[in-house]
Amino acid sequence: MSQKRRTFLKSLGLAGLAGLTLDVNTLQAAPKVPAKGKDLSIVSLSGKVQAQGKGIPGVAVTDGINVTLTDAKGNYELESNATADFVYISVPRGHEFANEKGIARFYKRIEPARGRFKADFELQKLNQDDSKHNFIVWADPQMISKADAEEFKTKSAPDTKQLLDSYGKDTLFHGIGCGDLVWDHFELFDDYKEGVATTGIPYFQVIGNHDMDLNARTDDFSSETFKKLFGPSYYSFNRGEIHYVVLDDVFFVGTAKKYIGYITERQLAWLEQDLAQVKAGTTVVVNLHIPTNSGDKRRNNLKDEPMGGVVANRRELYRILEPYKAHIMSGHTHVNEKVFEGDNIIEHTHGAVCGAWWTGPICQDGSPSGYGVYEVNGSDIQWYYKSVGKDKAHQLRIYPVGAVKEKPEHLSVNVWNWDPEWKVEWFEDGKSMGAMQRETAFDPLSVELHLGAAKPAKHKWVEPSLTDHMFFARPSASAQRVMVQATDRFKNVYKEEVSLEDLKLSHS
């Protein structure tokens, strides 16, 4: 792979992912700049948050600028202005997530009359304790055609439904659509919503760079279509002991397909207020599209970080999260990666639902097309990566000796959800051989499917990406069978055993 092609692949944001000609007929017309963009007049918001006719105290209510709490009777008042689009709540623990065919509805669009707007919120209490609950993270469904949409609706969404059903009907689940729900073709948002409805659980949406209005004049108006469909682009909610936050970290720079990873001051100021209501030490799950950080610069020996590949002002987000135990959920890069910031922040960058843009079964780093599954017990979270079409125990792939050309005498293994707490060891003909050696490398199947100007045929610009979760071992000349055993940080053990001869033949 040439350096030019590799640089193109890695540029992500300012160069654009696809390099394809955009059919403007598939995009909505440029959003009209609302007159309120010049209007700072005061709008007084008020209302009540209640369940079964009884007011709920202490519920956070916001206009996206300031945050207030409901009083002892569930009433709130908030002085807003005409730049605010919505009044919305941070759904408190112990309550259902109101939704419309799975799309979470926790907001009211502000339509003031004489400078006032009244919005009441009616919640339903859960009939069970939500201290134990689970959630799904779908990153990058990213559909550009009806063919992509059909694959999403007939494979990805049903796979998710099957997994959910395996937990039993009383298990609490919600989903996060972690951005790039579609690929600039807004008519496919209906297909995304159909997929959500298939799962039977409520989903909260994150805006991605391919969900933005590309004809907007500034970032301020780039989320108008998203807001019409899904509500605010940043907000929070609660379930059990966990506080969830959604942020918009895709900053549109004013021309189609150009953006940077950046969190606006308005969001950061709002987040400080939102978290001021959350006790220090609480587990906070932050959901955004562009990873706050990655190993991309290190792996590819880049001089600078790709501006569209990480969040430029992430240090401020980290500072705000310091008092909490934080998990950051991201997508965008179509690879699996874990990034640690100090002792209190883990970032989970997810492989894509669409894999390498619906060109086959894997992402650029060899991770299968799939999604994250998170199991919550109190303040603790455990997780795994679910490959579409595979059992949830499918957590590694073994390659024959020499599959990685730089390691001609070694067999290789991709352990896609690896982090430093994992243990990856191997056995030769039943004998323990100790830990495998981890090295940064290309996944052999990704090389086979993606490397070169002619493939994959569907999107020829797709190329393999270096990954930190490749492992190597050198079997002896007489070895016949090898078993790889990967133990995750939660002591779950995943094993794959192969005949070296059969393995070689299956990849020949």
Phi, psi and omega in degrees: 000129182288155178298325179299314180293323180293319178297319178300314180300320187277348186292331171056297189264289189292335177267344182084148183283321195262328183065025183256161178283128184273127176279101186295341180291341180273350181262151175290157177298158181305128181301136177292133180290116183297145177300332182293349176300338178253006189249117178250020182296150183288137172235121180269119180259142177204165179162195183219143173248122186214163174222131183050039176079001181248129180297145181252117181280155171074018178276131179285128178237138185215158170251012184086357178243305179238161181236135174229168179244146175293150180278190185299337180258006179087007181272153176219155171221140183211124176278115181243192174214175190288358175276347182280137180268322189226156160247133185209164186244157168265098187309125182283158179302155177084007183231151177291157174267108177301137183207160177242102185052041176096343179274117185299135178234104185229021192216162172228131177288132183286122176230082189288150172229121183055038175078014180227153175210130182249129180222117176259149179235122179256118181253161175244130178288143173290151178265017179208161177290132182260015177300326172258123176199168181229164173212156181250142172241112173265111175257132169058062165301320167041066180269134179245352184212166176295331177295317175299316183297321179295320178295319177299314186282335183258347180237301187294308182294315176297325176299318178296316179299318179298319178296315180302317181296332181293342180273345182099149190292339182268002180282127179282126178225147163221166183237156173238120170271103197272036172096162189050054178295326173227181183238070176072347180265096191291341177295342181275356172301327177297323178291321175302314181295325176297320178297317177301313182300326179302324186287332179081010178237157178286141179240138171255138188254145174247139178278136176247173182295336178266007175255005185268154171285108186284350178261007179295150181278336177212173177301328183304330184249010184281350182249017184299314180295316178304316182295323179298325184272322192233355179092206185301151178268354171215140188186181177216165174201170184230144169214127184057226181270004185260136173255124182255139178231140172242132180235155173256105183250017177257110183257112182283128186260012167104003174216150191307133176069013177250125182202164173229160173278113188198137177252122186292159177300322180301319179290316181298319178295320176296317182298320178300319178291318180300313183283344176297339178270001186248128184296137177304142182093349178294148173280123181243130178250113181258127182246126178209172187268300180285130179303143176293326180208162178203173175265013186299315180299316180294313184297325186254010178052046180277148177288319182232158174288143175293122186298332178265006184253341177218170182270119186297321183254038182298334182300326178291321176297315179300320180298316181295329182274355184308320183286357189241167169265109193246141169240130177251126180255125181218173178218235168078316189268352180060037175220160173264131181202143172245130178236133183248134177238104183064207183265352190241359183232126171241126174257129179253103173267125191261142166301158189273145170303323182273002183061230176269065175059047175060033177262354183169195189275355186228164172273178183296334180267009180089351175297140177295155168303132183179204187202163180270142176236129186233130182246121186252131174227102185068240178261000183263144179232131170244158186208162170206167178254128182258119178277131179297129178084002181236157173297153182293346176281354180283099187231005179201160178224129182261137177243152183289167176305131176084002180297327171265112190298333178287349181232070190294341183253007185243144165274159184228155182221133173259120178246087198291335181258020183301147164216172187299347178273354178283156174235121181242114183230166183223157183231134178249116181049045176086352182262131179294130180247006176087199185282145173279158183267123178271134178216153174284127185199174173269143174288130184300322180292324176295321177299316181296319186272334192240340188284131174111158186291342185264353184216155357289151187300326184292318178220093190291346180279349178295135178224158176297154176238142177298144180224153178268001184249040170258138183235149187226148174210150182249102180286157178285164183297332183267358184297139179248321182229147177228137172241136174250131180237118179247126180246120183278179184295345181258012178072015171285135184249129178241129184234143170224128178241137183220153166277130182298325180291315179296321180299317180296316182293323182291339180253003182278000000 
